[in-house]
Amino acid sequence: MLLAKDYLDMLKSYEESLADLYDAFAARFWLKRKFWRQLAADERHHIQMISDIRAQVESGQGTMRLKGFVGVDVVEARNFVLNLLNRVADGGVARRDATRRAAEIEQTAIEGDFYGILETDSTGLKDMLGVLRKQTRERRDHLGRELRRWF
């Protein structure tokens, strides 16, 4: 049975792969380097938040559980990101495709409600999960604006 701590580890791994992808985009697309670096920094902030949530749960500052059955959406999303990262390394991703794919990745996290699967009685932990969900929506919206602006 998958525990909330295990799911948090899966989320952290997903966010790490996404930060790596955005860093790779920053290295590849110099014209929008600042944009991609900011997205990577946002992901690193998420990684820290997930680590903080896990530490609070482990220290007994709050409990966390999964709402019902949890599928493999996070694992599949991470694998997609890693495959895209390999394509970037091979030079097989154009700037427009990078922005479109990034928006799709963020949309997948929203549709899968990656952070809404977790529930807690702790107000502080609920707030942190809410911030993660909100920032994911904001990043998706930012990517959408970027697509419309440049393409």
N, CA, C and O atoms as a GROMACS GRO file, in nm:
protein
  604
    1MET      N    1   0.084  -0.118   0.000
    1MET     CA    2   0.000   0.000   0.000
    1MET      C    3   0.089   0.125   0.000
    1MET      O    4   0.186   0.133   0.075
    2LEU      N    5   0.055   0.218  -0.084
    2LEU     CA    6   0.130   0.342  -0.096
    2LEU      C    7   0.094   0.435   0.020
    2LEU      O    8  -0.023   0.462   0.047
    3LEU      N    9   0.196   0.483   0.088
    3LEU     CA   10   0.178   0.577   0.198
    3LEU      C   11   0.197   0.720   0.149
    3LEU      O   12   0.259   0.743   0.045
    4ALA      N   13   0.144   0.814   0.225
    4ALA     CA   14   0.158   0.956   0.189
    4ALA      C   15   0.306   0.994   0.176
    4ALA      O   16   0.342   1.071   0.087
    5LYS      N   17   0.390   0.942   0.265
    5LYS     CA   18   0.534   0.973   0.258
    5LYS      C   19   0.593   0.926   0.127
    5LYS      O   20   0.676   0.994   0.067
    6ASP      N   21   0.551   0.808   0.082
    6ASP     CA   22   0.600   0.755  -0.046
    6ASP      C   23   0.554   0.843  -0.162
    6ASP      O   24   0.630   0.870  -0.255
    7TYR      N   25   0.429   0.887  -0.154
    7TYR     CA   26   0.375   0.972  -0.259
    7TYR      C   27   0.448   1.107  -0.261
    7TYR      O   28   0.475   1.161  -0.368
    8LEU      N   29   0.480   1.160  -0.144
    8LEU     CA   30   0.558   1.284  -0.138
    8LEU      C   31   0.695   1.266  -0.203
    8LEU      O   32   0.744   1.356  -0.271
    9ASP      N   33   0.755   1.150  -0.183
    9ASP     CA   34   0.883   1.120  -0.249
    9ASP      C   35   0.867   1.118  -0.401
    9ASP      O   36   0.953   1.165  -0.474
   10MET      N   37   0.755   1.062  -0.447
   10MET     CA   38   0.727   1.058  -0.591
   10MET      C   39   0.710   1.201  -0.645
   10MET      O   40   0.761   1.234  -0.752
   11LEU      N   41   0.638   1.284  -0.570
   11LEU     CA   42   0.620   1.423  -0.611
   11LEU      C   43   0.752   1.498  -0.616
   11LEU      O   44   0.778   1.576  -0.708
   12LYS      N   45   0.836   1.473  -0.518
   12LYS     CA   46   0.966   1.539  -0.513
   12LYS      C   47   1.050   1.499  -0.635
   12LYS      O   48   1.114   1.584  -0.696
   13SER      N   49   1.050   1.372  -0.668
   13SER     CA   50   1.124   1.324  -0.784
   13SER      C   51   1.071   1.386  -0.913
   13SER      O   52   1.148   1.422  -1.002
   14TYR      N   53   0.939   1.398  -0.922
   14TYR     CA   54   0.876   1.462  -1.038
   14TYR      C   55   0.921   1.607  -1.050
   14TYR      O   56   0.960   1.652  -1.158
   15GLU      N   57   0.916   1.681  -0.940
   15GLU     CA   58   0.955   1.822  -0.940
   15GLU      C   59   1.105   1.838  -0.973
   15GLU      O   60   1.144   1.932  -1.041
   16GLU      N   61   1.187   1.745  -0.924
   16GLU     CA   62   1.331   1.749  -0.957
   16GLU      C   63   1.353   1.732  -1.106
   16GLU      O   64   1.435   1.803  -1.165
   17SER      N   65   1.281   1.640  -1.167
   17SER     CA   66   1.298   1.618  -1.311
   17SER      C   67   1.249   1.740  -1.389
   17SER      O   68   1.307   1.776  -1.491
   18LEU      N   69   1.143   1.804  -1.340
   18LEU     CA   70   1.092   1.923  -1.407
   18LEU      C   71   1.191   2.040  -1.395
   18LEU      O   72   1.211   2.114  -1.491
   19ALA      N   73   1.253   2.056  -1.279
   19ALA     CA   74   1.356   2.160  -1.263
   19ALA      C   75   1.472   2.134  -1.358
   19ALA      O   76   1.525   2.228  -1.419
   20ASP      N   77   1.512   2.009  -1.372
   20ASP     CA   78   1.620   1.973  -1.465
   20ASP      C   79   1.582   2.006  -1.610
   20ASP      O   80   1.664   2.055  -1.687
   21LEU      N   81   1.456   1.979  -1.644
   21LEU     CA   82   1.409   2.009  -1.780
   21LEU      C   83   1.413   2.158  -1.806
   21LEU      O   84   1.461   2.202  -1.911
   22TYR      N   85   1.363   2.237  -1.713
   22TYR     CA   86   1.362   2.382  -1.733
   22TYR      C   87   1.504   2.438  -1.737
   22TYR      O   88   1.531   2.534  -1.810
   23ASP      N   89   1.594   2.379  -1.659
   23ASP     CA   90   1.736   2.419  -1.668
   23ASP      C   91   1.792   2.387  -1.806
   23ASP      O   92   1.868   2.465  -1.863
   24ALA      N   93   1.755   2.271  -1.860
   24ALA     CA   94   1.802   2.232  -1.993
   24ALA      C   95   1.747   2.327  -2.099
   24ALA      O   96   1.818   2.363  -2.193
   25PHE      N   97   1.621   2.367  -2.084
   25PHE     CA   98   1.564   2.464  -2.178
   25PHE      C   99   1.639   2.598  -2.167
   25PHE      O  100   1.664   2.662  -2.269
   26ALA      N  101   1.674   2.638  -2.046
   26ALA     CA  102   1.747   2.763  -2.027
   26ALA      C  103   1.883   2.758  -2.096
   26ALA      O  104   1.927   2.856  -2.155
   27ALA      N  105   1.948   2.643  -2.090
   27ALA     CA  106   2.078   2.627  -2.154
   27ALA      C  107   2.066   2.626  -2.307
   27ALA      O  108   2.156   2.672  -2.378
   28ARG      N  109   1.957   2.573  -2.355
   28ARG     CA  110   1.938   2.557  -2.500
   28ARG      C  111   1.885   2.683  -2.568
   28ARG      O  112   1.925   2.716  -2.679
   29PHE      N  113   1.795   2.753  -2.500
   29PHE     CA  114   1.726   2.867  -2.562
   29PHE      C  115   1.770   2.996  -2.494
   29PHE      O  116   1.703   3.045  -2.403
   30TRP      N  117   1.881   3.050  -2.539
   30TRP     CA  118   1.942   3.166  -2.475
   30TRP      C  119   1.851   3.288  -2.476
   30TRP      O  120   1.856   3.369  -2.383
   31LEU      N  121   1.768   3.303  -2.578
   31LEU     CA  122   1.681   3.420  -2.587
   31LEU      C  123   1.582   3.427  -2.471
   31LEU      O  124   1.544   3.535  -2.426
   32LYS      N  125   1.539   3.312  -2.422
   32LYS     CA  126   1.442   3.305  -2.312
   32LYS      C  127   1.504   3.242  -2.187
   32LYS      O  128   1.433   3.183  -2.106
   33ARG      N  129   1.633   3.256  -2.173
   33ARG     CA  130   1.705   3.192  -2.061
   33ARG      C  131   1.648   3.235  -1.926
   33ARG      O  132   1.626   3.151  -1.839
   34LYS      N  133   1.625   3.363  -1.907
   34LYS     CA  134   1.574   3.413  -1.779
   34LYS      C  135   1.438   3.351  -1.748
   34LYS      O  136   1.412   3.314  -1.633
   35PHE      N  137   1.353   3.340  -1.846
   35PHE     CA  138   1.220   3.279  -1.830
   35PHE      C  139   1.232   3.135  -1.780
   35PHE      O  140   1.167   3.097  -1.683
   36TRP      N  141   1.315   3.056  -1.847
   36TRP     CA  142   1.330   2.914  -1.810
   36TRP      C  143   1.400   2.899  -1.675
   36TRP      O  144   1.366   2.809  -1.598
   37ARG      N  145   1.496   2.984  -1.648
   37ARG     CA  146   1.563   2.977  -1.517
   37ARG      C  147   1.466   3.007  -1.404
   37ARG      O  148   1.473   2.945  -1.297
   38GLN      N  149   1.375   3.101  -1.426
   38GLN     CA  150   1.276   3.131  -1.323
   38GLN      C  151   1.184   3.011  -1.299
   38GLN      O  152   1.150   2.980  -1.185
   39LEU      N  153   1.143   2.945  -1.407
   39LEU     CA  154   1.059   2.827  -1.391
   39LEU      C  155   1.134   2.717  -1.315
   39LEU      O  156   1.076   2.649  -1.230
   40ALA      N  157   1.261   2.699  -1.346
   40ALA     CA  158   1.342   2.599  -1.274
   40ALA      C  159   1.353   2.636  -1.126
   40ALA      O  160   1.344   2.549  -1.040
   41ALA      N  161   1.371   2.764  -1.098
   41ALA     CA  162   1.378   2.808  -0.958
   41ALA      C  163   1.245   2.782  -0.887
   41ALA      O  164   1.244   2.743  -0.770
   42ASP      N  165   1.135   2.804  -0.956
   42ASP     CA  166   1.003   2.774  -0.898
   42ASP      C  167   0.992   2.627  -0.862
   42ASP      O  168   0.939   2.592  -0.756
   43GLU      N  169   1.042   2.541  -0.950
   43GLU     CA  170   1.038   2.397  -0.923
   43GLU      C  171   1.125   2.362  -0.803
   43GLU      O  172   1.087   2.278  -0.721
   44ARG      N  173   1.241   2.425  -0.792
   44ARG     CA  174   1.327   2.398  -0.676
   44ARG      C  175   1.259   2.444  -0.547
   44ARG      O  176   1.277   2.382  -0.442
   45HIS      N  177   1.182   2.551  -0.556
   45HIS     CA  178   1.104   2.596  -0.440
   45HIS      C  179   1.000   2.488  -0.403
   45HIS      O  180   0.977   2.462  -0.285
   46HIS      N  181   0.939   2.429  -0.503
   46HIS     CA  182   0.843   2.321  -0.478
   46HIS      C  183   0.911   2.201  -0.412
   46HIS      O  184   0.856   2.138  -0.322
   47ILE      N  185   1.031   2.170  -0.458
   47ILE     CA  186   1.107   2.059  -0.400
   47ILE      C  187   1.130   2.084  -0.252
   47ILE      O  188   1.114   1.994  -0.169
   48GLN      N  189   1.167   2.207  -0.218
   48GLN     CA  190   1.190   2.242  -0.078
   48GLN      C  191   1.060   2.234   0.002
   48GLN      O  192   1.059   2.186   0.116
   49MET      N  193   0.952   2.282  -0.056
   49MET     CA  194   0.822   2.275   0.014
   49MET      C  195   0.782   2.130   0.041
   49MET      O  196   0.734   2.097   0.150
   50ILE      N  197   0.802   2.043  -0.057
   50ILE     CA  198   0.768   1.902  -0.038
   50ILE      C  199   0.856   1.842   0.071
   50ILE      O  200   0.808   1.765   0.155
   51SER      N  201   0.984   1.876   0.071
   51SER     CA  202   1.074   1.828   0.177
   51SER      C  203   1.027   1.878   0.314
   51SER      O  204   1.030   1.803   0.412
   52ASP      N  205   0.984   2.003   0.319
   52ASP     CA  206   0.935   2.059   0.445
   52ASP      C  207   0.808   1.988   0.492
   52ASP      O  208   0.792   1.959   0.610
   53ILE      N  209   0.718   1.961   0.399
   53ILE     CA  210   0.595   1.889   0.433
   53ILE      C  211   0.629   1.752   0.489
   53ILE      O  212   0.577   1.710   0.592
   54ARG      N  213   0.717   1.681   0.419
   54ARG     CA  214   0.755   1.546   0.463
   54ARG      C  215   0.819   1.550   0.601
   54ARG      O  216   0.791   1.465   0.686
   55ALA      N  217   0.905   1.648   0.625
   55ALA     CA  218   0.971   1.661   0.755
   55ALA      C  219   0.870   1.688   0.866
   55ALA      O  220   0.881   1.633   0.975
   56GLN      N  221   0.772   1.771   0.838
   56GLN     CA  222   0.668   1.800   0.938
   56GLN      C  223   0.586   1.674   0.969
   56GLN      O  224   0.553   1.649   1.085
   57VAL      N  225   0.556   1.598   0.867
   57VAL     CA  226   0.480   1.475   0.888
   57VAL      C  227   0.563   1.376   0.969
   57VAL      O  228   0.512   1.314   1.063
   58GLU      N  229   0.690   1.361   0.934
   58GLU     CA  230   0.777   1.267   1.005
   58GLU      C  231   0.800   1.307   1.150
   58GLU      O  232   0.818   1.221   1.236
   59SER      N  233   0.801   1.438   1.177
   59SER     CA  234   0.825   1.483   1.314
   59SER      C  235   0.697   1.488   1.398
   59SER      O  236   0.701   1.524   1.515
   60GLY      N  237   0.586   1.451   1.337
   60GLY     CA  238   0.460   1.446   1.411
   60GLY      C  239   0.389   1.579   1.420
   60GLY      O  240   0.295   1.593   1.499
   61GLN      N  241   0.430   1.678   1.342
   61GLN     CA  242   0.365   1.809   1.344
   61GLN      C  243   0.234   1.808   1.267
   61GLN      O  244   0.160   1.907   1.268
   62GLY      N  245   0.206   1.701   1.202
   62GLY     CA  246   0.082   1.686   1.127
   62GLY      C  247   0.077   1.548   1.066
   62GLY      O  248   0.180   1.484   1.045
   63THR      N  249  -0.042   1.503   1.038
   63THR     CA  250  -0.058   1.375   0.970
   63THR      C  251  -0.103   1.400   0.827
   63THR      O  252  -0.162   1.504   0.796
   64MET      N  253  -0.074   1.305   0.744
   64MET     CA  254  -0.112   1.317   0.605
   64MET      C  255  -0.150   1.179   0.554
   64MET      O  256  -0.088   1.079   0.590
   65ARG      N  257  -0.250   1.176   0.471
   65ARG     CA  258  -0.294   1.050   0.410
   65ARG      C  259  -0.336   1.076   0.266
   65ARG      O  260  -0.356   1.190   0.224
   66LEU      N  261  -0.350   0.969   0.194
   66LEU     CA  262  -0.392   0.978   0.055
   66LEU      C  263  -0.543   0.961   0.048
   66LEU      O  264  -0.601   0.880   0.120
   67LYS      N  265  -0.605   1.038  -0.038
   67LYS     CA  266  -0.749   1.026  -0.060
   67LYS      C  267  -0.774   0.910  -0.155
   67LYS      O  268  -0.749   0.922  -0.275
   68GLY      N  269  -0.821   0.800  -0.103
   68GLY     CA  270  -0.856   0.688  -0.189
   68GLY      C  271  -0.740   0.632  -0.268
   68GLY      O  272  -0.624   0.638  -0.225
   69PHE      N  273  -0.772   0.578  -0.384
   69PHE     CA  274  -0.674   0.514  -0.471
   69PHE      C  275  -0.590   0.619  -0.542
   69PHE      O  276  -0.643   0.717  -0.595
   70VAL      N  277  -0.461   0.599  -0.544
   70VAL     CA  278  -0.369   0.688  -0.615
   70VAL      C  279  -0.312   0.611  -0.734
   70VAL      O  280  -0.252   0.505  -0.718
   71GLY      N  281  -0.333   0.666  -0.851
   71GLY     CA  282  -0.281   0.602  -0.971
   71GLY      C  283  -0.134   0.634  -0.992
   71GLY      O  284  -0.064   0.677  -0.901
   72VAL      N  285  -0.091   0.613  -1.110
   72VAL     CA  286   0.051   0.631  -1.143
   72VAL      C  287   0.075   0.758  -1.224
   72VAL      O  288   0.176   0.769  -1.293
   73ASP      N  289  -0.016   0.853  -1.215
   73ASP     CA  290  -0.004   0.975  -1.296
   73ASP      C  291   0.127   1.048  -1.273
   73ASP      O  292   0.189   1.096  -1.368
   74VAL      N  293   0.170   1.057  -1.148
   74VAL     CA  294   0.294   1.130  -1.117
   74VAL      C  295   0.414   1.058  -1.178
   74VAL      O  296   0.504   1.122  -1.232
   75VAL      N  297   0.414   0.927  -1.170
   75VAL     CA  298   0.525   0.848  -1.227
   75VAL      C  299   0.526   0.863  -1.379
   75VAL      O  300   0.632   0.882  -1.440
   76GLU      N  301   0.409   0.855  -1.441
   76GLU     CA  302   0.402   0.870  -1.586
   76GLU      C  303   0.445   1.011  -1.628
   76GLU      O  304   0.515   1.027  -1.728
   77ALA      N  305   0.404   1.112  -1.553
   77ALA     CA  306   0.443   1.249  -1.585
   77ALA      C  307   0.596   1.264  -1.572
   77ALA      O  308   0.659   1.327  -1.656
   78ARG      N  309   0.653   1.207  -1.468
   78ARG     CA  310   0.799   1.214  -1.450
   78ARG      C  311   0.870   1.146  -1.565
   78ARG      O  312   0.969   1.198  -1.617
   79ASN      N  313   0.822   1.029  -1.606
   79ASN     CA  314   0.884   0.958  -1.717
   79ASN      C  315   0.875   1.039  -1.846
   79ASN      O  316   0.969   1.041  -1.925
   80PHE      N  317   0.762   1.105  -1.867
   80PHE     CA  318   0.746   1.190  -1.984
   80PHE      C  319   0.850   1.303  -1.981
   80PHE      O  320   0.914   1.333  -2.082
   81VAL      N  321   0.866   1.365  -1.864
   81VAL     CA  322   0.963   1.473  -1.848
   81VAL      C  323   1.104   1.422  -1.876
   81VAL      O  324   1.182   1.489  -1.945
   82LEU      N  325   1.138   1.306  -1.823
   82LEU     CA  326   1.272   1.250  -1.844
   82LEU      C  327   1.296   1.219  -1.992
   82LEU      O  328   1.406   1.241  -2.042
   83ASN      N  329   1.195   1.168  -2.062
   83ASN     CA  330   1.208   1.142  -2.206
   83ASN      C  331   1.228   1.272  -2.283
   83ASN      O  332   1.309   1.278  -2.376
   84LEU      N  333   1.154   1.375  -2.244
   84LEU     CA  334   1.170   1.505  -2.309
   84LEU      C  335   1.308   1.563  -2.280
   84LEU      O  336   1.369   1.624  -2.367
   85LEU      N  337   1.356   1.543  -2.160
   85LEU     CA  338   1.491   1.588  -2.123
   85LEU      C  339   1.596   1.521  -2.211
   85LEU      O  340   1.693   1.586  -2.252
   86ASN      N  341   1.579   1.395  -2.240
   86ASN     CA  342   1.670   1.324  -2.331
   86ASN      C  343   1.663   1.383  -2.472
   86ASN      O  344   1.766   1.395  -2.539
   87ARG      N  345   1.544   1.419  -2.517
   87ARG     CA  346   1.530   1.480  -2.649
   87ARG      C  347   1.599   1.615  -2.654
   87ARG      O  348   1.660   1.650  -2.756
   88VAL      N  349   1.591   1.691  -2.545
   88VAL     CA  350   1.659   1.821  -2.540
   88VAL      C  351   1.810   1.800  -2.551
   88VAL      O  352   1.878   1.873  -2.623
   89ALA      N  353   1.861   1.701  -2.480
   89ALA     CA  354   2.005   1.672  -2.483
   89ALA      C  355   2.051   1.636  -2.624
   89ALA      O  356   2.165   1.664  -2.662
   90ASP      N  357   1.962   1.575  -2.702
   90ASP     CA  358   1.994   1.538  -2.839
   90ASP      C  359   1.967   1.651  -2.939
   90ASP      O  360   1.989   1.635  -3.059
   91GLY      N  361   1.920   1.766  -2.888
   91GLY     CA  362   1.890   1.879  -2.975
   91GLY      C  363   1.761   1.866  -3.051
   91GLY      O  364   1.740   1.935  -3.150
   92GLY      N  365   1.673   1.778  -3.005
   92GLY     CA  366   1.550   1.749  -3.078
   92GLY      C  367   1.426   1.824  -3.033
   92GLY      O  368   1.315   1.780  -3.061
   93VAL      N  369   1.444   1.936  -2.964
   93VAL     CA  370   1.328   2.013  -2.918
   93VAL      C  371   1.344   2.158  -2.959
   93VAL      O  372   1.441   2.224  -2.921
   94ALA      N  373   1.248   2.208  -3.035
   94ALA     CA  374   1.247   2.349  -3.074
   94ALA      C  375   1.185   2.432  -2.963
   94ALA      O  376   1.115   2.380  -2.876
   95ARG      N  377   1.211   2.563  -2.966
   95ARG     CA  378   1.161   2.652  -2.859
   95ARG      C  379   1.009   2.647  -2.846
   95ARG      O  380   0.957   2.639  -2.734
   96ARG      N  381   0.938   2.652  -2.956
   96ARG     CA  382   0.792   2.647  -2.950
   96ARG      C  383   0.746   2.515  -2.888
   96ARG      O  384   0.656   2.513  -2.804
   97ASP      N  385   0.808   2.407  -2.929
   97ASP     CA  386   0.772   2.276  -2.876
   97ASP      C  387   0.803   2.270  -2.726
   97ASP      O  388   0.726   2.211  -2.650
   98ALA      N  389   0.912   2.328  -2.684
   98ALA     CA  390   0.949   2.328  -2.542
   98ALA      C  391   0.841   2.399  -2.460
   98ALA      O  392   0.799   2.348  -2.356
   99THR      N  393   0.798   2.514  -2.505
   99THR     CA  394   0.698   2.591  -2.432
   99THR      C  395   0.565   2.517  -2.431
   99THR      O  396   0.498   2.511  -2.328
  100ARG      N  397   0.526   2.462  -2.544
  100ARG     CA  398   0.400   2.388  -2.552
  100ARG      C  399   0.403   2.265  -2.462
  100ARG      O  400   0.306   2.238  -2.390
  101ARG      N  401   0.512   2.191  -2.466
  101ARG     CA  402   0.525   2.070  -2.382
  101ARG      C  403   0.523   2.105  -2.234
  101ARG      O  404   0.461   2.035  -2.154
  102ALA      N  405   0.593   2.214  -2.198
  102ALA     CA  406   0.595   2.255  -2.057
  102ALA      C  407   0.453   2.290  -2.010
  102ALA      O  408   0.414   2.253  -1.900
  103ALA      N  409   0.378   2.360  -2.094
  103ALA     CA  410   0.239   2.393  -2.059
  103ALA      C  411   0.155   2.265  -2.043
  103ALA      O  412   0.073   2.256  -1.953
  104GLU      N  413   0.176   2.168  -2.131
  104GLU     CA  414   0.104   2.042  -2.122
  104GLU      C  415   0.140   1.966  -1.994
  104GLU      O  416   0.053   1.906  -1.930
  105ILE      N  417   0.266   1.969  -1.956
  105ILE     CA  418   0.311   1.902  -1.834
  105ILE      C  419   0.243   1.964  -1.713
  105ILE      O  420   0.192   1.893  -1.626
  106GLU      N  421   0.241   2.097  -1.707
  106GLU     CA  422   0.176   2.165  -1.595
  106GLU      C  423   0.025   2.136  -1.595
  106GLU      O  424  -0.034   2.119  -1.488
  107GLN      N  425  -0.036   2.131  -1.712
  107GLN     CA  426  -0.179   2.100  -1.722
  107GLN      C  427  -0.207   1.959  -1.672
  107GLN      O  428  -0.310   1.935  -1.608
  108THR      N  429  -0.118   1.866  -1.700
  108THR     CA  430  -0.134   1.729  -1.652
  108THR      C  431  -0.135   1.725  -1.499
  108THR      O  432  -0.214   1.652  -1.438
  109ALA      N  433  -0.048   1.803  -1.438
  109ALA     CA  434  -0.043   1.808  -1.291
  109ALA      C  435  -0.172   1.866  -1.234
  109ALA      O  436  -0.219   1.824  -1.129
  110ILE      N  437  -0.229   1.963  -1.305
  110ILE     CA  438  -0.355   2.024  -1.260
  110ILE      C  439  -0.470   1.926  -1.277
  110ILE      O  440  -0.548   1.905  -1.184
  111GLU      N  441  -0.480   1.865  -1.393
  111GLU     CA  442  -0.588   1.770  -1.419
  111GLU      C  443  -0.579   1.648  -1.327
  111GLU      O  444  -0.681   1.596  -1.282
  112GLY      N  445  -0.456   1.603  -1.299
  112GLY     CA  446  -0.437   1.489  -1.210
  112GLY      C  447  -0.447   1.528  -1.064
  112GLY      O  448  -0.448   1.442  -0.976
  113ASP      N  449  -0.455   1.658  -1.038
  113ASP     CA  450  -0.462   1.712  -0.902
  113ASP      C  451  -0.356   1.647  -0.814
  113ASP      O  452  -0.386   1.591  -0.708
  114PHE      N  453  -0.231   1.655  -0.861
  114PHE     CA  454  -0.120   1.588  -0.794
  114PHE      C  455  -0.110   1.621  -0.645
  114PHE      O  456  -0.074   1.535  -0.565
  115TYR      N  457  -0.142   1.744  -0.608
  115TYR     CA  458  -0.132   1.783  -0.466
  115TYR      C  459  -0.265   1.769  -0.393
  115TYR      O  460  -0.267   1.765  -0.270
  116GLY      N  461  -0.374   1.763  -0.465
  116GLY     CA  462  -0.505   1.747  -0.403
  116GLY      C  463  -0.532   1.605  -0.357
  116GLY      O  464  -0.629   1.581  -0.284
  117ILE      N  465  -0.449   1.512  -0.398
  117ILE     CA  466  -0.464   1.372  -0.358
  117ILE      C  467  -0.428   1.354  -0.212
  117ILE      O  468  -0.470   1.258  -0.147
  118LEU      N  469  -0.350   1.448  -0.159
  118LEU     CA  470  -0.309   1.441  -0.019
  118LEU      C  471  -0.410   1.515   0.068
  118LEU      O  472  -0.459   1.622   0.030
  119GLU      N  473  -0.440   1.460   0.183
  119GLU     CA  474  -0.527   1.530   0.278
  119GLU      C  475  -0.466   1.526   0.416
  119GLU      O  476  -0.395   1.433   0.454
  120THR      N  477  -0.497   1.632   0.491
  120THR     CA  478  -0.440   1.648   0.624
  120THR      C  479  -0.536   1.729   0.709
  120THR      O  480  -0.620   1.803   0.658
  121ASP      N  481  -0.523   1.714   0.840
  121ASP     CA  482  -0.600   1.797   0.933
  121ASP      C  483  -0.522   1.920   0.974
  121ASP      O  484  -0.578   2.010   1.038
  122SER      N  485  -0.397   1.927   0.940
  122SER     CA  486  -0.309   2.038   0.977
  122SER      C  487  -0.335   2.159   0.886
  122SER      O  488  -0.322   2.149   0.764
  123THR      N  489  -0.370   2.270   0.945
  123THR     CA  490  -0.394   2.393   0.868
  123THR      C  491  -0.267   2.434   0.793
  123THR      O  492  -0.274   2.474   0.677
  124GLY      N  493  -0.152   2.426   0.858
  124GLY     CA  494  -0.027   2.463   0.794
  124GLY      C  495   0.004   2.378   0.673
  124GLY      O  496   0.046   2.429   0.570
  125LEU      N  497  -0.016   2.247   0.686
  125LEU     CA  498   0.011   2.157   0.573
  125LEU      C  499  -0.091   2.180   0.461
  125LEU      O  500  -0.055   2.176   0.343
  126LYS      N  501  -0.217   2.204   0.497
  126LYS     CA  502  -0.319   2.235   0.395
  126LYS      C  503  -0.279   2.360   0.318
  126LYS      O  504  -0.291   2.366   0.196
  127ASP      N  505  -0.231   2.460   0.392
  127ASP     CA  506  -0.190   2.585   0.326
  127ASP      C  507  -0.075   2.560   0.229
  127ASP      O  508  -0.074   2.613   0.119
  128MET      N  509   0.022   2.479   0.270
  128MET     CA  510   0.137   2.449   0.184
  128MET      C  511   0.092   2.375   0.058
  128MET      O  512   0.138   2.406  -0.052
  129LEU      N  513   0.002   2.280   0.073
  129LEU     CA  514  -0.050   2.208  -0.043
  129LEU      C  515  -0.127   2.303  -0.135
  129LEU      O  516  -0.119   2.293  -0.257
  130GLY      N  517  -0.202   2.394  -0.075
  130GLY     CA  518  -0.274   2.494  -0.154
  130GLY      C  519  -0.181   2.583  -0.234
  130GLY      O  520  -0.210   2.616  -0.349
  131VAL      N  521  -0.070   2.622  -0.174
  131VAL     CA  522   0.029   2.703  -0.244
  131VAL      C  523   0.087   2.626  -0.362
  131VAL      O  524   0.102   2.681  -0.471
  132LEU      N  525   0.118   2.500  -0.342
  132LEU     CA  526   0.173   2.418  -0.451
  132LEU      C  527   0.073   2.408  -0.567
  132LEU      O  528   0.111   2.420  -0.683
  133ARG      N  529  -0.055   2.388  -0.535
  133ARG     CA  530  -0.157   2.379  -0.639
  133ARG      C  531  -0.172   2.512  -0.712
  133ARG      O  532  -0.181   2.516  -0.835
  134LYS      N  533  -0.174   2.621  -0.636
  134LYS     CA  534  -0.190   2.756  -0.694
  134LYS      C  535  -0.073   2.790  -0.785
  134LYS      O  536  -0.092   2.840  -0.895
  135GLN      N  537   0.048   2.762  -0.740
  135GLN     CA  538   0.165   2.795  -0.820
  135GLN      C  539   0.174   2.712  -0.946
  135GLN      O  540   0.225   2.760  -1.048
  136THR      N  541   0.124   2.590  -0.942
  136THR     CA  542   0.120   2.507  -1.063
  136THR      C  543   0.025   2.570  -1.165
  136THR      O  544   0.057   2.576  -1.284
  137ARG      N  545  -0.090   2.615  -1.120
  137ARG     CA  546  -0.184   2.682  -1.211
  137ARG      C  547  -0.123   2.811  -1.268
  137ARG      O  548  -0.136   2.840  -1.387
  138GLU      N  549  -0.056   2.887  -1.182
  138GLU     CA  550   0.007   3.011  -1.228
  138GLU      C  551   0.114   2.984  -1.332
  138GLU      O  552   0.126   3.058  -1.430
  139ARG      N  553   0.193   2.880  -1.312
  139ARG     CA  554   0.298   2.845  -1.408
  139ARG      C  555   0.237   2.803  -1.541
  139ARG      O  556   0.286   2.842  -1.648
  140ARG      N  557   0.132   2.725  -1.536
  140ARG     CA  558   0.063   2.684  -1.659
  140ARG      C  559   0.011   2.807  -1.733
  140ARG      O  560   0.025   2.817  -1.855
  141ASP      N  561  -0.050   2.900  -1.659
  141ASP     CA  562  -0.102   3.022  -1.721
  141ASP      C  563   0.011   3.107  -1.780
  141ASP      O  564  -0.004   3.163  -1.888
  142HIS      N  565   0.123   3.115  -1.710
  142HIS     CA  566   0.239   3.191  -1.758
  142HIS      C  567   0.291   3.129  -1.888
  142HIS      O  568   0.324   3.201  -1.983
  143LEU      N  569   0.298   2.999  -1.892
  143LEU     CA  570   0.343   2.930  -2.014
  143LEU      C  571   0.246   2.954  -2.128
  143LEU      O  572   0.287   2.972  -2.243
  144GLY      N  573   0.117   2.954  -2.098
  144GLY     CA  574   0.016   2.982  -2.201
  144GLY      C  575   0.031   3.122  -2.258
  144GLY      O  576   0.021   3.141  -2.379
  145ARG      N  577   0.055   3.220  -2.171
  145ARG     CA  578   0.079   3.357  -2.218
  145ARG      C  579   0.205   3.363  -2.304
  145ARG      O  580   0.209   3.433  -2.405
  146GLU      N  581   0.306   3.291  -2.263
  146GLU     CA  582   0.431   3.288  -2.339
  146GLU      C  583   0.410   3.228  -2.478
  146GLU      O  584   0.466   3.276  -2.576
  147LEU      N  585   0.330   3.126  -2.484
  147LEU     CA  586   0.299   3.066  -2.615
  147LEU      C  587   0.229   3.167  -2.706
  147LEU      O  588   0.266   3.182  -2.822
  148ARG      N  589   0.131   3.234  -2.653
  148ARG     CA  590   0.056   3.331  -2.733
  148ARG      C  591   0.144   3.451  -2.773
  148ARG      O  592   0.128   3.507  -2.882
  149ARG      N  593   0.234   3.488  -2.685
  149ARG     CA  594   0.318   3.605  -2.708
  149ARG      C  595   0.421   3.581  -2.819
  149ARG      O  596   0.443   3.668  -2.903
  150TRP      N  597   0.482   3.466  -2.818
  150TRP     CA  598   0.594   3.440  -2.907
  150TRP      C  599   0.558   3.360  -3.030
  150TRP      O  600   0.633   3.357  -3.128
  151PHE      N  601   0.443   3.295  -3.026
  151PHE     CA  602   0.414   3.206  -3.139
  151PHE      C  603   0.279   3.238  -3.194
  151PHE      O  604   0.234   3.174  -3.290
   0.00000   0.00000   0.00000
